[in-house]
Coordinates of C-alpha atoms in Angstrom, one line a residue:
Chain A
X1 CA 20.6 -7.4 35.8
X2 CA 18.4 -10.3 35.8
X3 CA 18.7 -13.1 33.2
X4 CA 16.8 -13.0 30.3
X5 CA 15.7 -15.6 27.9
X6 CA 13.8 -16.0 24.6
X7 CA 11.3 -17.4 22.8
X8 CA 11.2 -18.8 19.1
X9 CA 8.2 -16.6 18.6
X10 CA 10.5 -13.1 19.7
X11 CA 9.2 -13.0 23.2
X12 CA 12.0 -11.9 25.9
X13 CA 11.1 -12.9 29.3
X14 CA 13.2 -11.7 32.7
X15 CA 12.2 -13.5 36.2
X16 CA 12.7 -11.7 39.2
X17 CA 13.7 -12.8 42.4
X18 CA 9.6 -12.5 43.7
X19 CA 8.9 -15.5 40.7
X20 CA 7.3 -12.5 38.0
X21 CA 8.0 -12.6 34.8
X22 CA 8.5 -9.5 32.5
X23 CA 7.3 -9.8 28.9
X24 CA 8.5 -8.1 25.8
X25 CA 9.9 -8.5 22.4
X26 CA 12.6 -8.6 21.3
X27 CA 15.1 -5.8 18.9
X28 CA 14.6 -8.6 16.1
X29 CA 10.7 -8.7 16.2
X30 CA 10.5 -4.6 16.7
X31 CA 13.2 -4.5 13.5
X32 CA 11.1 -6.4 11.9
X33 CA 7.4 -5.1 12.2
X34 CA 8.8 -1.9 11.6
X35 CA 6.8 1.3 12.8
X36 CA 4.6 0.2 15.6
X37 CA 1.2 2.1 15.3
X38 CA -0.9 0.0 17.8
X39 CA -0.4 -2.4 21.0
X40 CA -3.9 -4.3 22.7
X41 CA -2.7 -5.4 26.1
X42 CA -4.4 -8.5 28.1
X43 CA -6.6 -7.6 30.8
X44 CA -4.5 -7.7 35.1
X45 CA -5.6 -11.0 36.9
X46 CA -6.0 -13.0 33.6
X47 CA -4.7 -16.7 34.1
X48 CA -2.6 -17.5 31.2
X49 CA -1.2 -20.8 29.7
X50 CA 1.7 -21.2 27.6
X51 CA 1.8 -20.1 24.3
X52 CA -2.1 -18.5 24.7
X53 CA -2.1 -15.1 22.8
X54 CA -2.9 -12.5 25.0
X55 CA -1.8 -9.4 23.3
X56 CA -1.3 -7.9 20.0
X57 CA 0.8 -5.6 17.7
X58 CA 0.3 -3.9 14.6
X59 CA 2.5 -1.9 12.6
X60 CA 1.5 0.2 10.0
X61 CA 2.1 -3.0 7.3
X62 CA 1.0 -6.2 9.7
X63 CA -0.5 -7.5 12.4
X64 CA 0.6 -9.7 15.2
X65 CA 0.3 -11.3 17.9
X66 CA 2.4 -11.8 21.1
X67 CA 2.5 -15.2 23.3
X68 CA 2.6 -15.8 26.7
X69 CA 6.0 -17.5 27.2
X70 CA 5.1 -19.1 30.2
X71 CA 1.7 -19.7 31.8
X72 CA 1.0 -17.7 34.3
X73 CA -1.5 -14.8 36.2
X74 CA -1.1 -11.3 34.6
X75 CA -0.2 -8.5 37.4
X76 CA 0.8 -5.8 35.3
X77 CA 0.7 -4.2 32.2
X78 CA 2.7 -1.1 30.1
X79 CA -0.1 1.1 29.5
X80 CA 2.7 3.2 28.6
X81 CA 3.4 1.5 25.4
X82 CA -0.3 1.9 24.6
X83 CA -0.3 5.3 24.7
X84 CA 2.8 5.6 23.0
X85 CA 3.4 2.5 20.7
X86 CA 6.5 3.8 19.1
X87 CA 7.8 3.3 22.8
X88 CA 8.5 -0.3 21.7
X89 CA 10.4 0.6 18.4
X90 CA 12.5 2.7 20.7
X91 CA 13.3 0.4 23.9
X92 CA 11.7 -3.0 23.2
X93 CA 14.2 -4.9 25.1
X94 CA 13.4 -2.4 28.3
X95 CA 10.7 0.5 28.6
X96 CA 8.4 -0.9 25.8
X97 CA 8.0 -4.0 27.8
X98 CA 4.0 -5.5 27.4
X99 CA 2.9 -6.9 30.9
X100 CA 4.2 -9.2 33.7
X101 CA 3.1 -12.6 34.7
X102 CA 2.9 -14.3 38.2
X103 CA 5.0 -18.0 37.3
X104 CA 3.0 -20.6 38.0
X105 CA 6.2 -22.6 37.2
X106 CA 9.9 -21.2 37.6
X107 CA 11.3 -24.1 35.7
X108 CA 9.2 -23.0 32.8
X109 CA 11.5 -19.9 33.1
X110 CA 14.6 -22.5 32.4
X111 CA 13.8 -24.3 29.9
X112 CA 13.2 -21.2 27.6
X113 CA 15.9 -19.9 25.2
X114 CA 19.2 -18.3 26.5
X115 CA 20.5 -15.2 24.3
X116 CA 23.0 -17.4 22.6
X117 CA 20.3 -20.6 21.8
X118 CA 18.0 -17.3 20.8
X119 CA 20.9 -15.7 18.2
X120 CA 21.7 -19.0 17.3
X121 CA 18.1 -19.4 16.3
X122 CA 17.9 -16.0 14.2
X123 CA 20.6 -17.5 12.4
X124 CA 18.6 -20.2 11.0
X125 CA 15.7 -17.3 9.9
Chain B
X1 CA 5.3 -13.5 18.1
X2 CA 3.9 -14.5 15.0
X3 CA 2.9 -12.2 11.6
X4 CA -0.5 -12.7 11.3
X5 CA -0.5 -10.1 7.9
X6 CA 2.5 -9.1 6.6
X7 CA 4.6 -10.4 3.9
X8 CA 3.8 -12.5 0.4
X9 CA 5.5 -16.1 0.3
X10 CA 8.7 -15.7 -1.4
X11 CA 8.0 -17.4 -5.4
X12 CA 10.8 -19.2 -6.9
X13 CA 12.9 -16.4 -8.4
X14 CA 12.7 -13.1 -7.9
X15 CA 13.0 -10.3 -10.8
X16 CA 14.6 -6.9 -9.9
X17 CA 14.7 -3.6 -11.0
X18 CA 17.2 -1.2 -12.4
X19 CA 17.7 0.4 -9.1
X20 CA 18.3 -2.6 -7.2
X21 CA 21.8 -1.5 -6.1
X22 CA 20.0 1.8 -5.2
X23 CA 17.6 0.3 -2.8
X24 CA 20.7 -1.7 -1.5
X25 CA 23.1 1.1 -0.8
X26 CA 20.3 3.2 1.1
X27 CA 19.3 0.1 3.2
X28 CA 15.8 -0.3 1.9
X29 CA 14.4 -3.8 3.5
X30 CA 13.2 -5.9 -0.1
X31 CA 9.9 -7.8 -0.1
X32 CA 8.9 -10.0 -3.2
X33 CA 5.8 -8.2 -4.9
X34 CA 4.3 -9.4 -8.0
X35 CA 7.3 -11.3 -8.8
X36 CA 9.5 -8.6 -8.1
X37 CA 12.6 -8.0 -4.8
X38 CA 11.1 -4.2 -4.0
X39 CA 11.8 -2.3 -1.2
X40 CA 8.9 -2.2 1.2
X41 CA 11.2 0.6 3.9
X42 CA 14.1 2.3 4.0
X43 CA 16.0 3.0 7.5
X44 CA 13.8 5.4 8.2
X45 CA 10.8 3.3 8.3
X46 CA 6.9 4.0 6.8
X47 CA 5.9 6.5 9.0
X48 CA 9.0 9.2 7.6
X49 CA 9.0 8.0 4.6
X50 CA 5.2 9.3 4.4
X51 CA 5.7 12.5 5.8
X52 CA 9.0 12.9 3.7
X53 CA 6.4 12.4 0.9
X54 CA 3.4 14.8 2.3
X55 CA 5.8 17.3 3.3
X56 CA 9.1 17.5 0.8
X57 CA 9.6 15.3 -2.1
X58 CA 9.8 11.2 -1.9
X59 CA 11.2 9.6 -4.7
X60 CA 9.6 5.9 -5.3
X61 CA 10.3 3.1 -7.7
X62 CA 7.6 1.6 -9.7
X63 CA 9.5 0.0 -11.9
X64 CA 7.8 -3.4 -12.0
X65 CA 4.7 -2.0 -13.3
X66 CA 3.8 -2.7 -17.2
X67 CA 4.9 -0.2 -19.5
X68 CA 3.4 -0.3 -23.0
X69 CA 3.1 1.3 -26.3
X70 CA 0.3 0.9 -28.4
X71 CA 1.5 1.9 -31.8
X72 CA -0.6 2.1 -35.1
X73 CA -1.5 4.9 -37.6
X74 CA -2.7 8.0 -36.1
X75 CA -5.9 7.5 -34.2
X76 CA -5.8 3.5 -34.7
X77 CA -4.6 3.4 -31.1
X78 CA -7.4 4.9 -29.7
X79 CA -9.9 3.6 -31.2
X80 CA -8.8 -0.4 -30.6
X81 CA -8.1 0.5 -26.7
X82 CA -11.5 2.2 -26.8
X83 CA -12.6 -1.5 -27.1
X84 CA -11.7 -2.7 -24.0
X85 CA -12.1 0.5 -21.7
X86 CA -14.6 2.8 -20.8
X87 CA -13.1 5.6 -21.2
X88 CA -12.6 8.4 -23.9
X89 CA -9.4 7.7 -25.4
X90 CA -9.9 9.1 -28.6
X91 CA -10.5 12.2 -27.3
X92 CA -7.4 12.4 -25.2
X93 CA -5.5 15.2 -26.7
X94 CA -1.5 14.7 -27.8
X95 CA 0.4 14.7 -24.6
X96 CA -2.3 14.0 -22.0
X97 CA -3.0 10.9 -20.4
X98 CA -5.8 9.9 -18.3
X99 CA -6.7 6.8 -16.1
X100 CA -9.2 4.0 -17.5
X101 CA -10.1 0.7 -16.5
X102 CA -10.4 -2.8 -18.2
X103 CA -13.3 -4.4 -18.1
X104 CA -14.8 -7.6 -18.7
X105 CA -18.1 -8.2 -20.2
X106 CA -19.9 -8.4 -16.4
X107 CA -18.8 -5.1 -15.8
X108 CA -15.7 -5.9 -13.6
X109 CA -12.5 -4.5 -13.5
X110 CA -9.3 -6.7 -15.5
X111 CA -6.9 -3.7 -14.1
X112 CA -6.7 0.0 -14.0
X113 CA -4.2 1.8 -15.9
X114 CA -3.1 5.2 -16.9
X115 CA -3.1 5.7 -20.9
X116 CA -0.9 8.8 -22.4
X117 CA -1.1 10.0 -25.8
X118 CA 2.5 10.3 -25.9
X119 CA 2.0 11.6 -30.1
X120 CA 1.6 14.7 -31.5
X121 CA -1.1 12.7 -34.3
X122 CA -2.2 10.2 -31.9
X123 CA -0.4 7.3 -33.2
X124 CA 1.4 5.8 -29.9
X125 CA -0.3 5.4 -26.2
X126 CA 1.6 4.8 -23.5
X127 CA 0.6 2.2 -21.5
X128 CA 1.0 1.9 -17.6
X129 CA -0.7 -1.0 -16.1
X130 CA -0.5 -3.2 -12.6
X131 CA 2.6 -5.3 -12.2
X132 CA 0.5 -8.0 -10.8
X133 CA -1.6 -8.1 -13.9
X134 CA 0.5 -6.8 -16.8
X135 CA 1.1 -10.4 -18.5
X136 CA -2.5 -10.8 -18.2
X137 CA -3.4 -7.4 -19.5
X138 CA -0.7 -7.4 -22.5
X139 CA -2.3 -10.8 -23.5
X140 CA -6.1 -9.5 -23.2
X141 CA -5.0 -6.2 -25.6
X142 CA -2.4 -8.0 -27.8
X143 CA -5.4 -10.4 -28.4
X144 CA -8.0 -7.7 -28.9
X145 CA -6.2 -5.5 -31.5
X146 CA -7.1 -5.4 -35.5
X147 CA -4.2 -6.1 -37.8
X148 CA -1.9 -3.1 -38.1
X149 CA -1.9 -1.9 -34.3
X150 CA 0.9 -3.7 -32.4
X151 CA 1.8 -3.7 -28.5
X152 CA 5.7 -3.2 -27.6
X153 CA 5.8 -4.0 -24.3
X154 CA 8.6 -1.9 -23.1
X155 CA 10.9 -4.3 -20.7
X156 CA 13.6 -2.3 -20.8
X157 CA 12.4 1.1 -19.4
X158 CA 12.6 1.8 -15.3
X159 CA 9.5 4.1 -13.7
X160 CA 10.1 6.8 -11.2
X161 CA 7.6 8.8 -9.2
X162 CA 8.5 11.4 -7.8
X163 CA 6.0 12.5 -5.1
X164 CA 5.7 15.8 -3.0
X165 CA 5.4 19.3 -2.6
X166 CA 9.0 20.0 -3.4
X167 CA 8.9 17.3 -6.3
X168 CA 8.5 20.3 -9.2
X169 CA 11.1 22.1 -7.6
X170 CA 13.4 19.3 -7.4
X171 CA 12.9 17.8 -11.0
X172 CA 12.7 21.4 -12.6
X173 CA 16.7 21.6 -11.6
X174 CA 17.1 18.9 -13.6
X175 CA 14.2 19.4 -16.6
X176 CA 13.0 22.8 -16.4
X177 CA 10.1 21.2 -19.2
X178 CA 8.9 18.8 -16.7
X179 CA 8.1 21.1 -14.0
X180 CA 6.3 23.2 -16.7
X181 CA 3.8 20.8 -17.0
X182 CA 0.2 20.6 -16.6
X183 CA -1.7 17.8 -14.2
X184 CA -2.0 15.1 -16.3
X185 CA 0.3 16.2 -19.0
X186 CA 3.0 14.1 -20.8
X187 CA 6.1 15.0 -22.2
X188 CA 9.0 13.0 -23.9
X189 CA 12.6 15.3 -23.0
X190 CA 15.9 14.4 -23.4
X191 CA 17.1 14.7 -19.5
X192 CA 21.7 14.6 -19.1
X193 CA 21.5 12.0 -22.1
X194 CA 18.5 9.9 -21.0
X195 CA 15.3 10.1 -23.2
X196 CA 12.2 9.8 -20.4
X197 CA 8.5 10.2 -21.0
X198 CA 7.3 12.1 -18.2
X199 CA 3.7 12.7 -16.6
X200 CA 2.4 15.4 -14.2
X201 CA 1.0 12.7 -12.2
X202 CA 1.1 9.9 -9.2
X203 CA -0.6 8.2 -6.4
X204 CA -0.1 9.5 -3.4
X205 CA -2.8 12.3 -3.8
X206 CA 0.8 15.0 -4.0
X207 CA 2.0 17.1 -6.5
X208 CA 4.6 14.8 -8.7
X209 CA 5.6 12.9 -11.8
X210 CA 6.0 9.3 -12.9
X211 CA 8.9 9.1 -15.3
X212 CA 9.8 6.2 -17.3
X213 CA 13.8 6.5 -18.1
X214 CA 15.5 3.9 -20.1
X215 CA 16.8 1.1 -17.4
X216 CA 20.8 1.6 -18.6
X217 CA 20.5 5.3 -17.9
X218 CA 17.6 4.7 -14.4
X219 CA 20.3 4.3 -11.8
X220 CA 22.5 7.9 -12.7
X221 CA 19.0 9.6 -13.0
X222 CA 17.6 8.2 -9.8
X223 CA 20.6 9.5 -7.8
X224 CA 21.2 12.7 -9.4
X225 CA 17.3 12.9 -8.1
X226 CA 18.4 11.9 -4.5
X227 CA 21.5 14.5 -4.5
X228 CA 18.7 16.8 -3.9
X229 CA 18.0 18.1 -0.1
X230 CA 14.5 18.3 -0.2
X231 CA 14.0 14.3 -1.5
X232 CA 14.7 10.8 0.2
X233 CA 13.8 7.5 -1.0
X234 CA 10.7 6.0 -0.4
X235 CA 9.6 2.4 -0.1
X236 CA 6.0 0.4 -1.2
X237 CA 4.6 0.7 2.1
X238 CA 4.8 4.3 2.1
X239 CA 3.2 4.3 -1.4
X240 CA 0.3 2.1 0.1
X241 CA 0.2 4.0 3.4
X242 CA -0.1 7.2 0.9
X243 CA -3.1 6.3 -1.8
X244 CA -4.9 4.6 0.9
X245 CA -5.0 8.4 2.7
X246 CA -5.2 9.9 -0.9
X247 CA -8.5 7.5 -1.2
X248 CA -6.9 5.6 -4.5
X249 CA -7.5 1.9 -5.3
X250 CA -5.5 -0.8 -5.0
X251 CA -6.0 -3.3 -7.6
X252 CA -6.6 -6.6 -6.5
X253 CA -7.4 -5.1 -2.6
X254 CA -10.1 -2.4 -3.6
X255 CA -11.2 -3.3 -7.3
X256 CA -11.1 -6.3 -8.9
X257 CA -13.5 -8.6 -11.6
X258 CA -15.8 -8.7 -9.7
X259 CA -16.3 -5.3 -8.5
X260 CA -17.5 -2.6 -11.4
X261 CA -16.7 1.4 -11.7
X262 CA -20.0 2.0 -10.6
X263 CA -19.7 0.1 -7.5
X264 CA -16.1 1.6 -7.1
X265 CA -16.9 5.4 -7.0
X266 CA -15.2 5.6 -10.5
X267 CA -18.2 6.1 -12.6
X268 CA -16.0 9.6 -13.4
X269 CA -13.6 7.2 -15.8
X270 CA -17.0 6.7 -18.2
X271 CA -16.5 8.5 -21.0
X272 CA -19.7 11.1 -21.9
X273 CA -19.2 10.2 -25.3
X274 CA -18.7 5.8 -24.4
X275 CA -22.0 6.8 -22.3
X276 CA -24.2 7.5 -24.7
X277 CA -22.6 5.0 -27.3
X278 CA -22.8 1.6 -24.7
X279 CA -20.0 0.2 -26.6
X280 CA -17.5 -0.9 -23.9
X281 CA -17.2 -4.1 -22.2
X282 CA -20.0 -5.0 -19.5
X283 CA -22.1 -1.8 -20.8
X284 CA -25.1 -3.6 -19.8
X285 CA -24.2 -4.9 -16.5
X286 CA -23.2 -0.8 -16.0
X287 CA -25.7 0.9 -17.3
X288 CA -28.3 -1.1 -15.1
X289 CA -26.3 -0.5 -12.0
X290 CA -26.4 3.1 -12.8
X291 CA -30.0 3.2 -13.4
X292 CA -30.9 1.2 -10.4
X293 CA -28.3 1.6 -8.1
X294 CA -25.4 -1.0 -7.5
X295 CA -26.4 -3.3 -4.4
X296 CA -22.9 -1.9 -2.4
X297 CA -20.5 0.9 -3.0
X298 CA -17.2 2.0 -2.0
X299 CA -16.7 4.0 0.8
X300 CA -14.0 5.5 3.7
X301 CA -14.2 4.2 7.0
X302 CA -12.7 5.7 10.2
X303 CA -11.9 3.4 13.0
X304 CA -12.6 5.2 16.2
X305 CA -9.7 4.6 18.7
X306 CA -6.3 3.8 17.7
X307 CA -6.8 0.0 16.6
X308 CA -6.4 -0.4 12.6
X309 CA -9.1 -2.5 10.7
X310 CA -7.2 -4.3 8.1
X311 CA -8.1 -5.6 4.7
X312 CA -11.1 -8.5 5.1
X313 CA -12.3 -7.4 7.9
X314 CA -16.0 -7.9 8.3
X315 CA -18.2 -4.8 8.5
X316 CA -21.8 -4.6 10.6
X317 CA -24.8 -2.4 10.1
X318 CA -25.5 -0.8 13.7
X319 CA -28.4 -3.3 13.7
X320 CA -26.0 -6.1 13.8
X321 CA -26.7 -7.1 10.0
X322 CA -23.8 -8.0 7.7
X323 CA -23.3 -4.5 6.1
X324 CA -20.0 -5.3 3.9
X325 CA -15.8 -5.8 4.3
X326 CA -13.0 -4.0 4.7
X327 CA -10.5 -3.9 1.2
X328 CA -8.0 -1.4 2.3
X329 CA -7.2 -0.7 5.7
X330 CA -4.3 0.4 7.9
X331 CA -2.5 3.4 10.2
X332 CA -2.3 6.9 8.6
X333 CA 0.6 8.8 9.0
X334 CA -0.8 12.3 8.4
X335 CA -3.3 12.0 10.5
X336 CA -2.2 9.0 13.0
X337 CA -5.3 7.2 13.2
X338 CA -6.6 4.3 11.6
X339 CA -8.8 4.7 8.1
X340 CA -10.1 2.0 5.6
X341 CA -11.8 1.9 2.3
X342 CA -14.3 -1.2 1.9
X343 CA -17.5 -1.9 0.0
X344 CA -21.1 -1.3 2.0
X345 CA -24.8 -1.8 1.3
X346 CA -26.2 1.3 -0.6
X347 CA -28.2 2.1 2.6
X348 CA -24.8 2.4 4.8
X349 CA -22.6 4.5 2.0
X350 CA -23.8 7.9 2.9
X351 CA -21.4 10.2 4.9
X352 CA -22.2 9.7 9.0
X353 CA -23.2 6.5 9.3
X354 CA -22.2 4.6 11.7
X355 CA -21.0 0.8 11.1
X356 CA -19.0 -1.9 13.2
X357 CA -15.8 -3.4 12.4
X358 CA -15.4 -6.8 13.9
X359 CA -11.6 -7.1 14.4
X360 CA -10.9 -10.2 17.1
X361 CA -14.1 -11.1 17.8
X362 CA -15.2 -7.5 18.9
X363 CA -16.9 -4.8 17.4
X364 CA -15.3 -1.8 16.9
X365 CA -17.5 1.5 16.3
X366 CA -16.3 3.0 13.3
X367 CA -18.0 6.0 10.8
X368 CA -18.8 6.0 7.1
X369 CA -16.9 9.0 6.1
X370 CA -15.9 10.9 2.3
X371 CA -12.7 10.2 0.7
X372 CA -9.7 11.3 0.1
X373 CA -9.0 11.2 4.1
X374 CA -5.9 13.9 3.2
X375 CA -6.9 16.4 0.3
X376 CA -5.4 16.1 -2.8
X377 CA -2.9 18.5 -4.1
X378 CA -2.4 17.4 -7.5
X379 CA -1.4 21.0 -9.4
X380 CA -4.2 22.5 -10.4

């Protein structure tokens, strides 16, 4: 499987070999919005810089949104998890994944968290 | 990912309630509110926990609401709250209670609370008031009463509700009296050794009772509750997730100083007899707004598509004009789609018409529609 990394805002991110990125969050951010209810997806071909929101959450308490963890050019989206938000409570760390990005910059992809600087980090929460 | 709305800033020190351990050993996640560590979910998260409630028996704590008695010779009570509220409190008959509201001299609303006549000669209330507001509200009544009427805080009690359609059947095992009683009726009962007042009441727009059980006894009582098939625990955000569909206010969300009953929708809690008299707080202020019409109203809102409008959120007359806000506003369970209560112009409150909801910049086409948005099924 390919490597995943993190992001301090509870993004997961997994490069594949044709330099795009697959976006979701992570089992701590589902755990924590609890019941998803509603997911707003950004629009395919959208050019994206790091850290620009681009899509949003909501459980039936809160509102959130989600980052892009590395700028890049949208080429897919889950309309899957749109249809079915729960979908992300279920398998947020595979099925309930929210859209993939083009890399602009595969070094980007490095310098994000690795699991263990990421579970060190929700150590410190 | 960052929480945009979610949870208060954790104060200082936290207070907790006699079923703490409870909400610990069934794996409730706790939240600070009003001062308070209560459990906003359980493991089975909002969306059960509501159902649980709409379709068996939930059992919730409320324990950080205010309890108080109001204790004086007989009638005294009622006649000093009668001060403060709109409402006919001296005609509350012994064992019945009945929700009011304090007001201040504008008209707005200080809290909203349910007042029992927990006396067979009417010389003790029973207070239930916002846990937000209760220090606030004890002052305001303590300060308001003639000599000879005292308030006894009661800092030792826990409050249960117990919500649902199987709630009578499960709390009749255990106090055959309780499930006896009428909507809105109050009864004091010795239940295995504990003394509890208990109402026919709630606010989740279900069948169900609010019992206040001393705190040394809450925990035993709570559990024998839970050893019941038909219940489960319940957390705040199904309670909110619950009145919301039931169309109840939230105090400090829907109603607040500077909203008044008639602006509300609770014109109802006016008293036939305090209407004729004008001898409440912000009488004036009301009784214009009811001749003339108050400039905006409360009203239910339904979101179409599957985005929720949350509390704040700006509300647009199809014309584009400013038209009002969102004060209540989330995901229903029952019905899984998005509703809100908020305040409109008088033009926009009637049933049908059609509003926007600006949430992220866009506008979302959304209905003026009556409330409750699940029917009630108090007992009748």
């Amino acid at each position: 499987m390919a490597d995943t990394r993190y992001t301090k805002d509870h993004e997961w991110v997994r490069l594949d070999e044709d330099g795009v990125a697959t976006v979701g969050i992570t089992q701590h951010a589902q755990e924590a919005l609890g019941d998803i209810v509603f997911v707003e997806l950004p629009e395919v071909d959208r050019e994206l810089e790091e850290g620009e929101a681009c899509a949003v959450v909501e459980s039936v308490k809160a509102a959130s949104d989600v980052y892009a963890p590395i700028a890049g050019r949208i080429v897919a989206v889950n309309e899957a998890i749109v249809e079915e938000p729960g979908l992300v409570n279920r398998e947020s760390m595979d099925e309930g994944w929210f859209f993939k990005l083009e890399v602009a910059d595969p070094d980007a992809f490095e310098a994000l968290l690795d699991e263990d600087a990421y579970t060190a980090f929700l150590e410190t929460l | 990912m960052t929480t945009v709305i979610g949870l208060d800033e954790p104060p200082a020190e936290l207070r907790t309630t006699p079923l703490d351990a409870l909400h610990r050993a069934h794996s409730a996640r706790m939240v600070p509110f009003a001062g308070y560590s209560m459990p906003v979910q359980y493991a089975p998260g909002i969306l059960a926990e509501s159902r649980q409630c709409r379709e068996r028996a939930a059992l919730f704590d409320v324990s950080h609401m205010g309890q108080a008695w109001l204790i004086a010779a007989p009638g005294a009570p009622a006649a000093a709250l009668e001060r403060l509220v709109p409402g006919d409190i001296q005609g509350l008959k012994p064992w019945r209670q009945r929700y009011t509201l304090l007001l201040n001299e504008a008209g707005g609303i200080r809290d909203d609370l349910m007042v029992a006549n927990a006396s067979d000669d009417g010389s003790r209330l029973l207070l239930v008031v916002n846990a937000s507001r209760k220090q606030d509200d004890f002052d305001h009544i303590a300060a308001a009463l003639p000599p000879g009427i005292a308030l006894e805080p009661l800092e030792d009690r826990a409050l249960l509700a117990v919500q649902g359609p199987q709630a009578a059947a499960v709390l009749g095992r255990l106090a055959p009296q309780a499930a006896a009683l009428r909507f809105m009726a109050v009864a004091a009962l010795t239940i295995e050794g504990a003394e509890i007042i208990v109402s026919r009441s709630g606010y989740t727009g279900e069948d169900g009772f609010e019992i206040s059980v001393p705190a040394a006894q809450a925990e035993a009582f709570a559990a024998r509750l839970l050893e019941a098939p038909e219940m489960a625990p319940a957390g705040l955000g199904a309670r909110d997730a619950l009145r919301l569909e039931a169309g109840l206010c939230l105090y400090g969300n829907d109603i607040d100083e500077l909203t008044t009953p008639v602006e509300a929708g609770l014109t109802w809690t006016i008293g036939k007899r305090r209407r004729r008299d004008w001898d409440f707080p912000g009488a004036v202020a009301i009784r214009d707004q009811l001749d003339n019409g108050p400039h905006r109203l409360r009203v239910g809102l339904r979101p179409e598509g599957r985005a929720p409008a949350r509390a704040a959120t700006q509300i647009a007359a199809a014309d584009g004009t400013d038209a009002g806000s969102v004060t209540s506003g989330g995901f229903s369970p029952s019905l899984e789609a998005p509703i809100a209560m908020g305040y409109v112009r008088r033009d926009l409150a009637t049933d049908g018409t059609a509003v926007l909801l600006l949430v992220r910049g866009r506008q979302l086409p959304a209905s003026v529609v009556p409330m409750p948005f699940v029917p009630h099924r108090y007992l009748s």
